[in-house]
Amino acid sequence: MAAIAEFEDEIAEDDADTGLPAGTIGDRYRVDFNAPLPAYDRGRARAFRAHDRDNAGRPLFALSLDRATPCRKTLIAKLIRQPVPSLLCPVADGPVGSGVKGISRRVLIFDRPGPPLREHLSALKPDHLEKFLANVLLPRIAEALSGLAERGFAHRAISLDNVFFGNDKAEGIVLGECVSAPPGALSHSVYEQVESAIAEPFARGWTNREADLYALGVLVVAILGGETPFADEAATITTRRRLSEGSCKALTRNLRCSSRKRVLIAGLLSDSIERRWTAERVKRWTEGFLEEAVVHAGDRHAPSPCQFAGEDHVHPRALAVALTESPAKAARFIASGKLESWIRNSLGDQRMAVEIAEAVARGGASSGRPAALEAMLVSRTALALDPDGPIWYRGLRLARGGLPAAIVDAVGSGDGARVATIAEFLAGPLLREWITHEAKRIKSERTSITEPIAVRIAHFVNDATQYGKGMERVLYELNPDLPCLSPTLDNAYVGTIGELLAALDVRASQISQKSRIFDRHVAAFIASRVENVDGVLKEIGSRQPTDIQWAVAVLSLLATLQHHFHAKSLPGLSRAVAAMLRSQMSEIFSTARREVLVAKIDALAEKGDLSRMHDSLDLAAQLRIDRAEFEDAVAYYGQIDRRCRVLAARPARESIATQDLSDWLASSAAFIAMMASAAGTLFVFLT
Amino acid sequence: MAKKAAAKAAGGGGSPVLLACLIGIMLIMLSFVALPSVMILICGMLPTIILFFTAPRRASGALATMFSLNLAGVLPVLGILWARGHSVPTASIMLADPFMWALMLGGAGLAMFLMWFMPHVAATVLGVRYRHELAVLEKRKAALVAEWGNRVIEEPRRQ
């Protein structure tokens, strides 16, 4: 018990020092945010020292995940349960920091490996390199890849930066982690197969296990050459060369090595998946068996060149890349019919020629902005020329299955122009055409987005102004494991509705402008995770935050969520909603009703039960009654006011009523006098 | 509506004349039976007769007042006439008596006084009543403003 108390004291001290959250995962692993370990940083995820309470001497590091980088959740869970040998596997996963400052970060704990291989590459003597490859590196990596394959996954993060020694004494090899980012996102483009090399880093898709072996081939070239080949060159230039010459030839042109190693490299860098070496063949190579490898000679080529943008092209796939680099010129070139003629006559591919002719015809028949039509024409043509390559649209390059993570990257980095381009792509016909194209080429169930999902996505994009829709909704629909990216949450890692309510509860008490707790991201996150909330979100979206109806709708939604997800007391959120309601109480016309409601709100806010607050206040009905009564009051006031003006404006002396009363009084008196006179006269006459 | 009003106006011009004719015929018939009384009535009721022909039609209250008080003054004179034998010479003597005239026209004078004085009384009564009603209404307005705010005043202007 004393040890636990000491442990928690240390956490509290860290928290005070850094302002960052502190905490433990599973009451066992403690993250020291004061001790960064930049050597283990991965993309936007930051590494820190971590400690194991059960084993003080165990070196660990924690990777604090970036919420705008989708992690491989299923693989994380799998690797924690069943670690793979020679692979840096997470030992624990969980939020850190909740409860202290209320802001949680998702952290993965890893056993800390030795230094990165890259840092010690120069220390490896050239004579020992083959031995190192055969006895240390390749067996370990093959073991890691086989282990992953047994679990149904590919690594997709092999690069020179992601290979470590097993310990501080530079013994053994461990393949770095592959779970903190989407597949291929953190590697240089040369580690990617030609199909996905020019795709955006986050849009490289899942591809396959063969892609790991290709990356392993590039890793071998990098180790032998001392650095990643063509690391400083633009991805499109390297890729065009790889498409023209074949990856092996393009990447090893300056490499000097033995023929045995050349066979290994040729086997791994084959652009043909069927001819590429398998893990077993790599293992056989390490065991000294003589294996054969066919050097792939690049893409097919035409006997006569096609001239585009001042360059001669003979390879259709390389030409596809060149077309997408100058879309305006490409559109004119395609429309002129020269490309179709070259394909038909020189390349001799009638099917491809027909596809391009169809693309030209479809472009002429479509309506839209000229730039979008141009882009669609180039995109369709590029897809026809390179059916396995990424789809291109106005600067976007998306490989198979790469769309969800590409959206996360665009939205997460706040690149409005890229988000707009993606939205245009999703709303247009290209996405559905791409789906049809993919469905024809690959039969796997996990190919990509299906037709009904595409229709749904287009609907969300077209209704972009509505709350709970737009690109934010697409983001969360396509990335079901993604945490909420709302700026309100201050980088907190919020993966579920329960966590969202807890995070909003904390943030609500920290921010001064309470209406900011509910934004488009929060709305879209809720809409994508909870059913039947579109109506209330529409109500929220149609009102301004200064409108009481807005606050009422927010209360209604939060109350439903609290009730539905059995969230505990939410005092912060209750107080924030109460503050919003109070600030907009001026919209309740009746002073008495307002005072009663304010008193009720204040009392209910402290209880933290939004559901009860919603039911007790019944603000929707109160507002309706208040409005009706106010209208009656206005009408009544008008009547009174008119009567007052009549009374004030007309002097009593001049009024008809005065005349009538005067006549009545005078005639009455006169009549009495007459009767008295008649009676008197009669009396006198008779007596 | 206009036609109705015109017809009413036309009827309004003919009706007093008709009434006067009827009264005249009745007096002529009565004069065969009681000429002295008719003499006294015609002379004594002169203020009413004059008012009948000169007063605007809407002044029916004034005419009623004048008629009642004028008659109240004439009735004692008629009583005296009947007490003195109800003959034309007696009636002529009485008509030459200023006291008799004072008695008959005194009622008319009193009617004139009432017609001047009563509007003041009525205005005072109604003024008090209006002020009270205004105060009550102002209180109600204030209560409405207190309950609903200035919007209850501004809302009709917006509409």
mmCIF file of N, CA, C and O in Angstrom, chain A residues 170-209:
data_model
loop_
_atom_site.group_PDB
_atom_site.id
_atom_site.type_symbol
_atom_site.label_atom_id
_atom_site.label_comp_id
_atom_site.label_asym_id
_atom_site.label_seq_id
_atom_site.Cartn_x
_atom_site.Cartn_y
_atom_site.Cartn_z
ATOM 1 N N ALA A 170 23.371 -3.182 -28.429
ATOM 2 C CA ALA A 170 23.247 -3.385 -29.882
ATOM 3 C C ALA A 170 23.276 -4.870 -30.239
ATOM 4 O O ALA A 170 23.925 -5.278 -31.198
ATOM 5 N N GLU A 171 22.568 -5.641 -29.448
ATOM 6 C CA GLU A 171 22.454 -7.073 -29.750
ATOM 7 C C GLU A 171 21.036 -7.359 -30.247
ATOM 8 O O GLU A 171 20.063 -6.836 -29.701
ATOM 9 N N GLY A 172 20.977 -8.226 -31.247
ATOM 10 C CA GLY A 172 19.655 -8.617 -31.761
ATOM 11 C C GLY A 172 18.987 -7.483 -32.532
ATOM 12 O O GLY A 172 19.493 -6.362 -32.608
ATOM 13 N N ILE A 173 17.854 -7.798 -33.097
ATOM 14 C CA ILE A 173 17.102 -6.807 -33.901
ATOM 15 C C ILE A 173 15.618 -6.933 -33.558
ATOM 16 O O ILE A 173 15.101 -8.037 -33.366
ATOM 17 N N VAL A 174 14.990 -5.794 -33.450
ATOM 18 C CA VAL A 174 13.540 -5.763 -33.220
ATOM 19 C C VAL A 174 12.920 -4.852 -34.279
ATOM 20 O O VAL A 174 13.411 -3.735 -34.499
ATOM 21 N N LEU A 175 11.891 -5.351 -34.909
ATOM 22 C CA LEU A 175 11.171 -4.510 -35.868
ATOM 23 C C LEU A 175 10.264 -3.558 -35.092
ATOM 24 O O LEU A 175 9.591 -3.977 -34.147
ATOM 25 N N GLY A 176 10.300 -2.314 -35.480
ATOM 26 C CA GLY A 176 9.557 -1.292 -34.731
ATOM 27 C C GLY A 176 8.046 -1.491 -34.795
ATOM 28 O O GLY A 176 7.538 -2.339 -35.525
ATOM 29 N N GLU A 177 7.364 -0.662 -34.029
ATOM 30 C CA GLU A 177 5.906 -0.835 -33.919
ATOM 31 C C GLU A 177 5.209 -0.465 -35.234
ATOM 32 O O GLU A 177 5.756 0.284 -36.045
ATOM 33 N N CYS A 178 3.998 -0.960 -35.392
ATOM 34 C CA CYS A 178 3.264 -0.709 -36.644
ATOM 35 C C CYS A 178 1.805 -0.358 -36.360
ATOM 36 O O CYS A 178 0.959 -0.489 -37.230
ATOM 37 N N VAL A 179 1.527 0.044 -35.109
ATOM 38 C CA VAL A 179 0.118 0.213 -34.727
ATOM 39 C C VAL A 179 -0.308 1.665 -34.512
ATOM 40 O O VAL A 179 -1.496 1.948 -34.451
ATOM 41 N N SER A 180 0.664 2.571 -34.406
ATOM 42 C CA SER A 180 0.300 3.936 -34.010
ATOM 43 C C SER A 180 -0.197 4.797 -35.165
ATOM 44 O O SER A 180 -0.641 5.927 -34.949
ATOM 45 N N ALA A 181 -0.096 4.305 -36.387
ATOM 46 C CA ALA A 181 -0.508 5.100 -37.544
ATOM 47 C C ALA A 181 -1.095 4.178 -38.607
ATOM 48 O O ALA A 181 -0.896 2.960 -38.545
ATOM 49 N N PRO A 182 -1.798 4.733 -39.595
ATOM 50 C CA PRO A 182 -2.335 3.872 -40.653
ATOM 51 C C PRO A 182 -1.199 3.192 -41.423
ATOM 52 O O PRO A 182 -0.070 3.694 -41.432
ATOM 53 N N PRO A 183 -1.489 2.076 -42.066
ATOM 54 C CA PRO A 183 -0.445 1.347 -42.788
ATOM 55 C C PRO A 183 0.299 2.236 -43.782
ATOM 56 O O PRO A 183 -0.319 2.946 -44.562
ATOM 57 N N GLY A 184 1.603 2.170 -43.697
ATOM 58 C CA GLY A 184 2.443 2.894 -44.645
ATOM 59 C C GLY A 184 2.546 4.389 -44.421
ATOM 60 O O GLY A 184 3.310 5.067 -45.109
ATOM 61 N N ALA A 185 1.816 4.917 -43.450
ATOM 62 C CA ALA A 185 1.737 6.377 -43.292
ATOM 63 C C ALA A 185 3.062 7.006 -42.881
ATOM 64 O O ALA A 185 3.340 8.151 -43.239
ATOM 65 N N LEU A 186 3.871 6.278 -42.122
ATOM 66 C CA LEU A 186 5.081 6.893 -41.570
ATOM 67 C C LEU A 186 6.347 6.524 -42.345
ATOM 68 O O LEU A 186 7.444 6.904 -41.949
ATOM 69 N N SER A 187 6.195 5.783 -43.416
ATOM 70 C CA SER A 187 7.384 5.376 -44.172
ATOM 71 C C SER A 187 7.593 6.302 -45.359
ATOM 72 O O SER A 187 6.647 6.895 -45.879
ATOM 73 N N HIS A 188 8.837 6.361 -45.806
ATOM 74 C CA HIS A 188 9.124 7.114 -47.034
ATOM 75 C C HIS A 188 8.486 6.374 -48.205
ATOM 76 O O HIS A 188 8.320 5.150 -48.171
ATOM 77 N N SER A 189 8.148 7.113 -49.255
ATOM 78 C CA SER A 189 7.401 6.512 -50.370
ATOM 79 C C SER A 189 8.168 5.385 -51.072
ATOM 80 O O SER A 189 7.550 4.507 -51.664
ATOM 81 N N VAL A 190 9.517 5.404 -50.985
ATOM 82 C CA VAL A 190 10.253 4.317 -51.675
ATOM 83 C C VAL A 190 10.000 2.959 -51.020
ATOM 84 O O VAL A 190 10.216 1.924 -51.643
ATOM 85 N N TYR A 191 9.550 2.952 -49.762
ATOM 86 C CA TYR A 191 9.244 1.687 -49.085
ATOM 87 C C TYR A 191 7.894 1.123 -49.528
ATOM 88 O O TYR A 191 7.503 0.053 -49.096
ATOM 89 N N GLU A 192 7.199 1.888 -50.349
ATOM 90 C CA GLU A 192 5.883 1.446 -50.823
ATOM 91 C C GLU A 192 6.002 0.795 -52.193
ATOM 92 O O GLU A 192 6.841 1.202 -53.006
ATOM 93 N N GLN A 193 5.132 -0.149 -52.459
ATOM 94 C CA GLN A 193 5.063 -0.712 -53.801
ATOM 95 C C GLN A 193 4.644 0.391 -54.774
ATOM 96 O O GLN A 193 4.038 1.377 -54.360
ATOM 97 N N VAL A 194 4.917 0.167 -56.065
ATOM 98 C CA VAL A 194 4.599 1.239 -57.034
ATOM 99 C C VAL A 194 3.124 1.595 -57.028
ATOM 100 O O VAL A 194 2.753 2.726 -57.310
ATOM 101 N N GLU A 195 2.265 0.644 -56.683
ATOM 102 C CA GLU A 195 0.813 0.898 -56.718
ATOM 103 C C GLU A 195 0.418 2.008 -55.732
ATOM 104 O O GLU A 195 -0.524 2.754 -55.984
ATOM 105 N N SER A 196 1.093 2.061 -54.622
ATOM 106 C CA SER A 196 0.690 3.038 -53.594
ATOM 107 C C SER A 196 1.773 4.069 -53.287
ATOM 108 O O SER A 196 1.596 4.899 -52.393
ATOM 109 N N ALA A 197 2.867 4.038 -54.032
ATOM 110 C CA ALA A 197 3.999 4.907 -53.675
ATOM 111 C C ALA A 197 3.681 6.392 -53.780
ATOM 112 O O ALA A 197 4.169 7.188 -52.973
ATOM 113 N N ILE A 198 2.882 6.766 -54.790
ATOM 114 C CA ILE A 198 2.629 8.215 -54.920
ATOM 115 C C ILE A 198 1.351 8.637 -54.195
ATOM 116 O O ILE A 198 0.974 9.803 -54.228
ATOM 117 N N ALA A 199 0.692 7.686 -53.561
ATOM 118 C CA ALA A 199 -0.482 8.067 -52.775
ATOM 119 C C ALA A 199 -0.028 8.903 -51.581
ATOM 120 O O ALA A 199 1.127 8.813 -51.148
ATOM 121 N N GLU A 200 -0.942 9.724 -51.060
ATOM 122 C CA GLU A 200 -0.593 10.505 -49.871
ATOM 123 C C GLU A 200 -0.230 9.546 -48.739
ATOM 124 O O GLU A 200 -0.795 8.445 -48.672
ATOM 125 N N PRO A 201 0.669 9.944 -47.850
ATOM 126 C CA PRO A 201 1.121 9.003 -46.804
ATOM 127 C C PRO A 201 -0.023 8.322 -46.050
ATOM 128 O O PRO A 201 0.025 7.128 -45.806
ATOM 129 N N PHE A 202 -1.073 9.105 -45.706
ATOM 130 C CA PHE A 202 -2.164 8.503 -44.939
ATOM 131 C C PHE A 202 -3.112 7.713 -45.832
ATOM 132 O O PHE A 202 -3.976 7.016 -45.337
ATOM 133 N N ALA A 203 -2.932 7.856 -47.159
ATOM 134 C CA ALA A 203 -3.892 7.234 -48.078
ATOM 135 C C ALA A 203 -3.269 6.063 -48.831
ATOM 136 O O ALA A 203 -3.640 5.788 -49.946
ATOM 137 N N ARG A 204 -2.312 5.408 -48.185
ATOM 138 C CA ARG A 204 -1.641 4.302 -48.874
ATOM 139 C C ARG A 204 -2.399 2.980 -48.750
ATOM 140 O O ARG A 204 -2.008 1.968 -49.326
ATOM 141 N N GLY A 205 -3.442 3.001 -47.964
ATOM 142 C CA GLY A 205 -4.328 1.837 -47.896
ATOM 143 C C GLY A 205 -3.715 0.655 -47.172
ATOM 144 O O GLY A 205 -2.626 0.736 -46.612
ATOM 145 N N TRP A 206 -4.470 -0.466 -47.191
ATOM 146 C CA TRP A 206 -3.974 -1.636 -46.440
ATOM 147 C C TRP A 206 -2.906 -2.379 -47.236
ATOM 148 O O TRP A 206 -1.996 -2.916 -46.719
ATOM 149 N N THR A 207 -3.108 -2.395 -48.537
ATOM 150 C CA THR A 207 -2.342 -3.269 -49.451
ATOM 151 C C THR A 207 -2.257 -4.674 -48.858
ATOM 152 O O THR A 207 -3.249 -5.205 -48.409
ATOM 153 N N ASN A 208 -1.039 -5.250 -48.794
ATOM 154 C CA ASN A 208 -0.986 -6.674 -48.447
ATOM 155 C C ASN A 208 0.353 -7.034 -47.822
ATOM 156 O O ASN A 208 1.236 -6.189 -47.668
ATOM 157 N N ARG A 209 0.480 -8.300 -47.476
ATOM 158 C CA ARG A 209 1.721 -8.750 -46.824
ATOM 159 C C ARG A 209 2.910 -8.682 -47.778
ATOM 160 O O ARG A 209 4.036 -8.521 -47.349
#
